[in-house]
PDB file of C-alpha atoms in Angstrom:
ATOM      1  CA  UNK I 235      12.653 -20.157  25.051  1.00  0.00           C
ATOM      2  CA  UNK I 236      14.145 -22.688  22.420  1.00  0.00           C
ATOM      3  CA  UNK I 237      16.763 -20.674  21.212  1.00  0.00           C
ATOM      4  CA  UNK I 238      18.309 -23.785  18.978  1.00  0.00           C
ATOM      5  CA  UNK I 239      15.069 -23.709  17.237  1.00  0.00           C
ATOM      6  CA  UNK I 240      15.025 -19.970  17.292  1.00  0.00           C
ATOM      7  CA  UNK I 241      18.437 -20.440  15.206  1.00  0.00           C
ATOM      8  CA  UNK I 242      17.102 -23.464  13.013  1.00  0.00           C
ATOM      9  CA  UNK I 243      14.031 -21.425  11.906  1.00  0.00           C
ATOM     10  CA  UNK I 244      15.774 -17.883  11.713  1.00  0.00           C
ATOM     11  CA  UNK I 245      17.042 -18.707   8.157  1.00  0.00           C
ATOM     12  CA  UNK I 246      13.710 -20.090   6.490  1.00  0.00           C
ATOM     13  CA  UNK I 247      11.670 -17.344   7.931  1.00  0.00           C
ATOM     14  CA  UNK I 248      14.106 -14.723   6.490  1.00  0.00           C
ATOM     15  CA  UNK I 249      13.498 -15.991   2.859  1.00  0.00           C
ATOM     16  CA  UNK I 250      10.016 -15.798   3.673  1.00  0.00           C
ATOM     17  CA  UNK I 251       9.990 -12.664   4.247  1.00  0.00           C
ATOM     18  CA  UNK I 252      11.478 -12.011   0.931  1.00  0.00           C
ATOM     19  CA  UNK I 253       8.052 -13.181  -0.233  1.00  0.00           C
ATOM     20  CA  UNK I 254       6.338 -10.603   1.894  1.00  0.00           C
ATOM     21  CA  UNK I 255       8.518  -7.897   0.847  1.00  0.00           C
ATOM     22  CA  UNK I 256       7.972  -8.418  -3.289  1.00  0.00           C
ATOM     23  CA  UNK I 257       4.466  -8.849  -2.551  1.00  0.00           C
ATOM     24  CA  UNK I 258       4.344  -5.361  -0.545  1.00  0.00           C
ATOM     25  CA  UNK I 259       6.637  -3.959  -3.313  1.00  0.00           C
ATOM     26  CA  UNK I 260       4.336  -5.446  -5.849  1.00  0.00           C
ATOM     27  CA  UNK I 261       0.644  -4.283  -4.413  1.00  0.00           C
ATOM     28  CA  UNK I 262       2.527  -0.802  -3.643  1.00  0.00           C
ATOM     29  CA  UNK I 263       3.065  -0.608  -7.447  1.00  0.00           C
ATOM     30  CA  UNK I 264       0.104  -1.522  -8.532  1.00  0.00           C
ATOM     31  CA  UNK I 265      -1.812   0.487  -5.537  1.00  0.00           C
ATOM     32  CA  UNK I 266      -0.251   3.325  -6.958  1.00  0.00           C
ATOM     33  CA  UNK I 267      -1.062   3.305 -10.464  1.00  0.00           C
ATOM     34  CA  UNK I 268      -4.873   2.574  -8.763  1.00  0.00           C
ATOM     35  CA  UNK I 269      -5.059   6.277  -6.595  1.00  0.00           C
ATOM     36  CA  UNK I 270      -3.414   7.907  -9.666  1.00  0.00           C
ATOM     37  CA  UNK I 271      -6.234   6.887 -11.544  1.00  0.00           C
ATOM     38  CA  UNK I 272      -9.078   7.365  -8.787  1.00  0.00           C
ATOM     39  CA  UNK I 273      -7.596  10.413  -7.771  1.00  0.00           C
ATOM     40  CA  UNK I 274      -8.222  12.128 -11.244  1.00  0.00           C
ATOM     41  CA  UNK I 275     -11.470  10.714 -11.440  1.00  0.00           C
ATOM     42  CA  UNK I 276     -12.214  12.203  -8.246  1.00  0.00           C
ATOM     43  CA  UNK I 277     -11.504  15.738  -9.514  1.00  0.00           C
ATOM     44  CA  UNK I 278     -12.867  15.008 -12.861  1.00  0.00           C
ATOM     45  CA  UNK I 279     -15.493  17.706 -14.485  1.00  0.00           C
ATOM     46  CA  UNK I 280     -17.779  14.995 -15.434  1.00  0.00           C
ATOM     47  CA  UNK I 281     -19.980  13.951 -12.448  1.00  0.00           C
ATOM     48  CA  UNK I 282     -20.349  10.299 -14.160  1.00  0.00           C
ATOM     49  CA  UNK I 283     -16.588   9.923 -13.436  1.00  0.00           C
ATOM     50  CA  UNK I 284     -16.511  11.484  -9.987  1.00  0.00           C
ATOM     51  CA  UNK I 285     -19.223   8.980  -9.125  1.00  0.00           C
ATOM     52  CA  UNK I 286     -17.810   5.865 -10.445  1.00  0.00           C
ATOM     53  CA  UNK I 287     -14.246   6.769  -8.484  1.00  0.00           C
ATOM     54  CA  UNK I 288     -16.283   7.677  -5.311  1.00  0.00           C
ATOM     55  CA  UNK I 289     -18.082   4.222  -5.464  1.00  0.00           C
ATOM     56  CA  UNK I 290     -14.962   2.077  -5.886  1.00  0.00           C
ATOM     57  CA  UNK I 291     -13.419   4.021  -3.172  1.00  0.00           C
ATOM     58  CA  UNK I 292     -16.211   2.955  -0.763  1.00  0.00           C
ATOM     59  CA  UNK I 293     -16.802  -0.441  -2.365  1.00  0.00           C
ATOM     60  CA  UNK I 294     -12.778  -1.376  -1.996  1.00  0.00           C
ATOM     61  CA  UNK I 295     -12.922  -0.083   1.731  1.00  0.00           C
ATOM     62  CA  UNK I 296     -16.505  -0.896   2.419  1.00  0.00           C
ATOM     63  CA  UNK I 297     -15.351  -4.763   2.309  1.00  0.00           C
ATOM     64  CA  UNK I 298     -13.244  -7.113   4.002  1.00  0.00           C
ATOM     65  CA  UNK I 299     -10.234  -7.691   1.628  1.00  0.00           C
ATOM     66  CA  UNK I 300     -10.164 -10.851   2.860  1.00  0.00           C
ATOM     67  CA  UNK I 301     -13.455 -11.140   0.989  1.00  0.00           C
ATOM     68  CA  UNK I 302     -11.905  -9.622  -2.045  1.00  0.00           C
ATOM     69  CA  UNK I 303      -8.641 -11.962  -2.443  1.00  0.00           C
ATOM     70  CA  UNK I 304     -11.205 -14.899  -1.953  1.00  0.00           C
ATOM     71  CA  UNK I 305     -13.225 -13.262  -4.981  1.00  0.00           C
ATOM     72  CA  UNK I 306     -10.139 -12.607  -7.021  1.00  0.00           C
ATOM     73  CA  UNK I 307      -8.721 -16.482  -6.846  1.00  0.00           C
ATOM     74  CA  UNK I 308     -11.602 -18.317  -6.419  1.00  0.00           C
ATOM     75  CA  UNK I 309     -14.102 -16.281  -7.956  1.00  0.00           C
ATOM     76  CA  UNK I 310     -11.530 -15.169 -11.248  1.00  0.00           C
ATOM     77  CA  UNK I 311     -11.448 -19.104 -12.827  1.00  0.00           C
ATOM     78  CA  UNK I 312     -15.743 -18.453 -13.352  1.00  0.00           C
ATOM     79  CA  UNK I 313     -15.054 -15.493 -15.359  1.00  0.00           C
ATOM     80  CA  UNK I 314     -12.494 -17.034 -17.526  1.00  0.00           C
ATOM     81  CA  UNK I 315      -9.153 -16.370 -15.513  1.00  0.00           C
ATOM     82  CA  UNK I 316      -6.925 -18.166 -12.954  1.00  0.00           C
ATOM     83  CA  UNK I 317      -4.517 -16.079 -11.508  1.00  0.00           C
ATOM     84  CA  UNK I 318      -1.691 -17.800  -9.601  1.00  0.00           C
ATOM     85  CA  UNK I 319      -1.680 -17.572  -5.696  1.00  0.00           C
ATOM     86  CA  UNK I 320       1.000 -14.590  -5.602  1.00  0.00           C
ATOM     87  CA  UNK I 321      -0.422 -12.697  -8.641  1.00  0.00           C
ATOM     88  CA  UNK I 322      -3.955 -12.669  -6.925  1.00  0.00           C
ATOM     89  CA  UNK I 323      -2.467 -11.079  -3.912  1.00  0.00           C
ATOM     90  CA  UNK I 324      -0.441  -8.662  -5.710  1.00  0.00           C
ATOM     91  CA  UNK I 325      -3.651  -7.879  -7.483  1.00  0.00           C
ATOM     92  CA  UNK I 326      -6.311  -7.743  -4.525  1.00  0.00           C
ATOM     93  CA  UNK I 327      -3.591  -5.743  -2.168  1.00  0.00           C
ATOM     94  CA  UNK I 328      -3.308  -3.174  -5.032  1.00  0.00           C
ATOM     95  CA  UNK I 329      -6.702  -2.285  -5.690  1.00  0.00           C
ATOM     96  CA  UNK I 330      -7.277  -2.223  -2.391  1.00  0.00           C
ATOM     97  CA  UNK I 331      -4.624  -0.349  -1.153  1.00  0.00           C
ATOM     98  CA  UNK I 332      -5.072   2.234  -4.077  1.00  0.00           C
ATOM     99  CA  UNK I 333      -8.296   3.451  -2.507  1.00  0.00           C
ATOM    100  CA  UNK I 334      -7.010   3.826   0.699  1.00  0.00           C
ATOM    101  CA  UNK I 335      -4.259   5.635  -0.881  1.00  0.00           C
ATOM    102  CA  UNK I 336      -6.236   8.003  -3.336  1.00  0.00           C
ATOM    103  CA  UNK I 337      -8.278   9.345   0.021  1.00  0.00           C
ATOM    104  CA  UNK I 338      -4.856  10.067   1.477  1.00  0.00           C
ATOM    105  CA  UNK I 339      -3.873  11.739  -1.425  1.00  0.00           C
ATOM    106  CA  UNK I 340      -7.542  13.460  -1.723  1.00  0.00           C
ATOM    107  CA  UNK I 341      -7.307  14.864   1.267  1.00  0.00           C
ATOM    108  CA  UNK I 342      -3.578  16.054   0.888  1.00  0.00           C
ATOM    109  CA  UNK I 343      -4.849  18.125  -1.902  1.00  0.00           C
ATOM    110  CA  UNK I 344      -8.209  19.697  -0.455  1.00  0.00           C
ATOM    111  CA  UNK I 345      -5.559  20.445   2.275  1.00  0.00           C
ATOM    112  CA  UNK I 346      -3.563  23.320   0.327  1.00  0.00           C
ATOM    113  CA  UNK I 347      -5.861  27.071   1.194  1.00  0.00           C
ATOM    114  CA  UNK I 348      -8.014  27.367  -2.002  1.00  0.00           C
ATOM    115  CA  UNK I 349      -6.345  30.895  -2.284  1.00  0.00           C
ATOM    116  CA  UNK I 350      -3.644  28.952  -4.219  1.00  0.00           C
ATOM    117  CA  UNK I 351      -6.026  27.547  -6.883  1.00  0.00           C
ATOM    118  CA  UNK I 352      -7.675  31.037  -7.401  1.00  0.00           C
ATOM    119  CA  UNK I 353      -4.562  33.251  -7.503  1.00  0.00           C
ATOM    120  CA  UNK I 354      -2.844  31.192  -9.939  1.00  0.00           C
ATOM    121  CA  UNK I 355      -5.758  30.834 -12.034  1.00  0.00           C
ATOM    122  CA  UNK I 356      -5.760  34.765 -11.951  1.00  0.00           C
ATOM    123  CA  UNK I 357      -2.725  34.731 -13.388  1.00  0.00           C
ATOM    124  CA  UNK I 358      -3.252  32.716 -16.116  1.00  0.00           C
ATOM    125  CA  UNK I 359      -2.438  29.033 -15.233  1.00  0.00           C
ATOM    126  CA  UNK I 360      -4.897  26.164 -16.605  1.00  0.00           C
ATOM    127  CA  UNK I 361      -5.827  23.371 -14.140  1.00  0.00           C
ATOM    128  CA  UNK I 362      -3.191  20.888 -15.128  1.00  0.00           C
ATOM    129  CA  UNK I 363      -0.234  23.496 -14.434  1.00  0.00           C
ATOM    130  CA  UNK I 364      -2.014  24.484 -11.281  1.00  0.00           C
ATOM    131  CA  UNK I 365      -2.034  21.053 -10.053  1.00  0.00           C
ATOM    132  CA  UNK I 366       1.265  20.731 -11.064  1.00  0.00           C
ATOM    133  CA  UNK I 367       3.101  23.859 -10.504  1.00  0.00           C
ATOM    134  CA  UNK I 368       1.283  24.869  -6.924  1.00  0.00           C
ATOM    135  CA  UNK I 369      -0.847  22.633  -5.493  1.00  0.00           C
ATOM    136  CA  UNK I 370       1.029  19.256  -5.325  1.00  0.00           C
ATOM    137  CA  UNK I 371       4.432  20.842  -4.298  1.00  0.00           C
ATOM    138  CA  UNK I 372       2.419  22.043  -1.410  1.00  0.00           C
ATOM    139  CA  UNK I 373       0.497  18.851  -0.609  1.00  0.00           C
ATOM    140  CA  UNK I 374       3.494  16.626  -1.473  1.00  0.00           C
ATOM    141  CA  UNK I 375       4.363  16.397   2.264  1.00  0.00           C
ATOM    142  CA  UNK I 376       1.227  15.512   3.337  1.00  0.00           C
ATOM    143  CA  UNK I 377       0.549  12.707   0.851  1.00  0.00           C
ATOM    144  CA  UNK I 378       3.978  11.402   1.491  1.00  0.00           C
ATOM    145  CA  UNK I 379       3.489  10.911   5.344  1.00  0.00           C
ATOM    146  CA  UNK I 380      -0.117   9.256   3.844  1.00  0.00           C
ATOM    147  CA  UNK I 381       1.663   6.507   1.159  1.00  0.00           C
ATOM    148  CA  UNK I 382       4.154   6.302   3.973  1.00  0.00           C
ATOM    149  CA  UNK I 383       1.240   4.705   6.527  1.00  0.00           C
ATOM    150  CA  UNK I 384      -0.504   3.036   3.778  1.00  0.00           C
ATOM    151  CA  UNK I 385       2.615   0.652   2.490  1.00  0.00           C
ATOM    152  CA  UNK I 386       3.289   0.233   6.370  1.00  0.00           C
ATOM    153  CA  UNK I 387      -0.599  -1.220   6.652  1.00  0.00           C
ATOM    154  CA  UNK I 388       0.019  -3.165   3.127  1.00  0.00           C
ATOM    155  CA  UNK I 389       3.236  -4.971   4.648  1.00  0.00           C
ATOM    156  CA  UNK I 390       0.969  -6.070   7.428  1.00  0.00           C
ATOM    157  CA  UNK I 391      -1.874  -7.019   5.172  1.00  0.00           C
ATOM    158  CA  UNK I 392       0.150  -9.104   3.225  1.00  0.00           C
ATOM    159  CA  UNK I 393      -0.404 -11.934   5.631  1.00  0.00           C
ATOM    160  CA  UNK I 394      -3.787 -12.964   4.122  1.00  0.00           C
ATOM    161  CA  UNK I 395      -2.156 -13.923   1.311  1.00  0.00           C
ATOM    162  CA  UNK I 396      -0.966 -17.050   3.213  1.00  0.00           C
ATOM    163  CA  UNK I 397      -4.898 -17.810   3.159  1.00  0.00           C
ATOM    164  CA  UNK I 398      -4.528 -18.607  -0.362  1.00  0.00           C
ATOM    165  CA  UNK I 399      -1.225 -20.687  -0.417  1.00  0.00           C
ATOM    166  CA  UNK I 400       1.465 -18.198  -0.805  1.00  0.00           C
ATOM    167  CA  UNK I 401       4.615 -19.242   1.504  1.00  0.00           C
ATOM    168  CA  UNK I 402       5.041 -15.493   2.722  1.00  0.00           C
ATOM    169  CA  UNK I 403       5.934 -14.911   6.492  1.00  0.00           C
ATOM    170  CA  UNK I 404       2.745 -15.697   7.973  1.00  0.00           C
ATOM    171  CA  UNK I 405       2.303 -18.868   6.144  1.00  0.00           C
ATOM    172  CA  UNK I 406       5.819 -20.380   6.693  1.00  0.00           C
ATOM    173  CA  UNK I 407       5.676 -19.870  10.562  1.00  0.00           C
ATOM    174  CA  UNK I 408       2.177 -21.477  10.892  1.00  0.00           C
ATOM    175  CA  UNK I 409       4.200 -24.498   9.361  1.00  0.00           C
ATOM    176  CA  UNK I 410       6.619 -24.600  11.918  1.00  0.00           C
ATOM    177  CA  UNK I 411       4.260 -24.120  14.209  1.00  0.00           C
ATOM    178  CA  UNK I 412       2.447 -27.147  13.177  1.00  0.00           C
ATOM    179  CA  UNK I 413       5.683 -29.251  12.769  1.00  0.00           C
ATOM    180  CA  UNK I 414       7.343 -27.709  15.880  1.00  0.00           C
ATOM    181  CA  UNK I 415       4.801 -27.205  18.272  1.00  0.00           C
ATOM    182  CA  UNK I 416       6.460 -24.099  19.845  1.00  0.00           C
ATOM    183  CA  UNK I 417       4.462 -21.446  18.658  1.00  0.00           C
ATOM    184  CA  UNK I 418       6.080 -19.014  21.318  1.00  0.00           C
ATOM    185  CA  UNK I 419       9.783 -19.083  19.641  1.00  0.00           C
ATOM    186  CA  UNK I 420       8.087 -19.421  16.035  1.00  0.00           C
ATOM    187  CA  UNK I 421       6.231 -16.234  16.378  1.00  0.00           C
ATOM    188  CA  UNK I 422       8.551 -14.252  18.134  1.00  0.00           C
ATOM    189  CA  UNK I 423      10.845 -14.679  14.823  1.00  0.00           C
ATOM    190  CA  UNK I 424       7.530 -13.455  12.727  1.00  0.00           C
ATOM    191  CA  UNK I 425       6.875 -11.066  14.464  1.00  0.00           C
ATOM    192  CA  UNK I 426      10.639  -9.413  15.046  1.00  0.00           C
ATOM    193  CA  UNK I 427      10.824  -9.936  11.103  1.00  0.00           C
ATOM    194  CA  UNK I 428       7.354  -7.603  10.120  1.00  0.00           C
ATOM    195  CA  UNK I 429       9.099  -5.114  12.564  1.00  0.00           C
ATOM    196  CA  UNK I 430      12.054  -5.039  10.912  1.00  0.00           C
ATOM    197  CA  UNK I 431      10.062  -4.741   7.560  1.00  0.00           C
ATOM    198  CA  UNK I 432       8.078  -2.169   9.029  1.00  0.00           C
ATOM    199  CA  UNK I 433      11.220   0.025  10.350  1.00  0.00           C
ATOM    200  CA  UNK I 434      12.668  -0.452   7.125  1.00  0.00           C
ATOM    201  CA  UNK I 435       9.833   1.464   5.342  1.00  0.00           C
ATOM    202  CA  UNK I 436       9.717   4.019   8.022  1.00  0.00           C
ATOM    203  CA  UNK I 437      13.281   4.915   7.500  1.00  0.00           C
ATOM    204  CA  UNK I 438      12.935   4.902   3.881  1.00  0.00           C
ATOM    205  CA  UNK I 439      10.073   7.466   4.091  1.00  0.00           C
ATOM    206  CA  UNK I 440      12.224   9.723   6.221  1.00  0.00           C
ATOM    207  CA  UNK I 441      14.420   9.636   3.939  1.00  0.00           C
ATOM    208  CA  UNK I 442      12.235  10.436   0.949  1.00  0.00           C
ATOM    209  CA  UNK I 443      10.627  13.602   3.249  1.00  0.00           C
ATOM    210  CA  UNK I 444      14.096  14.556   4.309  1.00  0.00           C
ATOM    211  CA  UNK I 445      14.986  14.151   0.938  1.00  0.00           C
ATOM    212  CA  UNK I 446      12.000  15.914  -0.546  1.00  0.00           C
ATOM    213  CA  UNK I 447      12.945  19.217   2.252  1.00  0.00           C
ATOM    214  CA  UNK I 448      16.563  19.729   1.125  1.00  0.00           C
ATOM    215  CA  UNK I 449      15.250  19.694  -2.628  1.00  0.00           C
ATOM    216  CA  UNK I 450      12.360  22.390  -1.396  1.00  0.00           C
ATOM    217  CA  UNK I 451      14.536  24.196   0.279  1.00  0.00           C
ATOM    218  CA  UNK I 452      16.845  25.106  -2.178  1.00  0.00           C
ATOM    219  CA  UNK I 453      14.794  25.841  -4.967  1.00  0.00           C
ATOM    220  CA  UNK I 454      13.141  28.435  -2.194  1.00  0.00           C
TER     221      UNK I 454
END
């Protein structure tokens, strides 16, 4: 074990993983706004819309998303846009994450007993208040263990961007690898830095579920 490279290396590989953290920050975003959307489509009253979200769903996890940031960059200049390297990331890891989130949330939802739905419709409530005043209070844990799994996945997946030129983690210790040639030590710094990425979004989503308990709790 090199550890004078280890120390060399340390430094640059930190500021890459700056790179991967805005682009897992970014795509998170962006994934988000994409399973608000899909979810609502999904529980739509018009069958055309429940459709068209059910396809994209299975389209976006039906493919590689390699395949997908390779249509995005490459394929985006033939339809009359060019989307920098990091943009196209943040863009493919969105979409694609959104549909992986919107099942998470789906599922969160068809969780809570249908009782819930029917009693507070009894009473009055239209579906937007049920939604909102029973159903996602109730499935809120659920679907924040889900986005909770989901970013951890996207902070992973964020590593294919290097395919496409963007100096994130992955990408900067292949180059020291390949100027180096110790790609034991080079790794091992990679890899200790997408755990400490990964810890760092596990704590913060104990801390939003924690956080979400204490508020539950005393409104009980």
């Amino acid at each position: 074990m090199d550890f004078q490279l280890i120390g060399r290396i340390a430094p640059f590989l930190v500021d890459a993983s700056m790179v991967t953290i805005e682009l897992t920050v970014c795509s998170l975003l962006v994934g988000l706004v994409v399973a608000t959307i899909v979810v609502i489509g999904r529980f739509s009253k018009l069958r055309t819309i429940r459709l068209l979200a059910t396809a994209y769903v299975s389209i976006m996890r039906g493919t590689p998303v390699l395949v997908q940031l390779f249509l995005v960059f490459f394929g985006g200049p033939q339809l009359g846009f060019e989307l920098t390297p990091f943009v196209a990331g943040v863009v493919t890891m969105g979409f694609n994450i959104g549909a992986y989130m919107s099942e998470g949330v789906k599922g969160a939802i068809i969780a809570v007993d249908k009782g819930q739905t029917e009693a507070s419709r009894s009473l009055g409530f239209g579906r937007f208040d049920t939604m909102r005043l029973f159903i996602l209070p109730q499935a809120a844990p659920l679907i924040i263990k889900s986005l909770g799994v989901n970013t951890v996945i996207l902070s992973k997946s964020t590593a294919l961007v290097s395919t496409i030129g963007v100096v994130e983690l992955t990408y900067a210790a292949q180059r020291f690898v390949t100027s180096t040639y110790k790609p034991f030590e080079v790794f091992t710094v990679a890899g200790a830095a997408y755990i400490a990425i990964v810890a760092a979004i596990s704590l913060i989503v104990r801390g939003i579920e924690h956080l979400f308990d204490v508020t539950r709790r005393a409104q009980a």
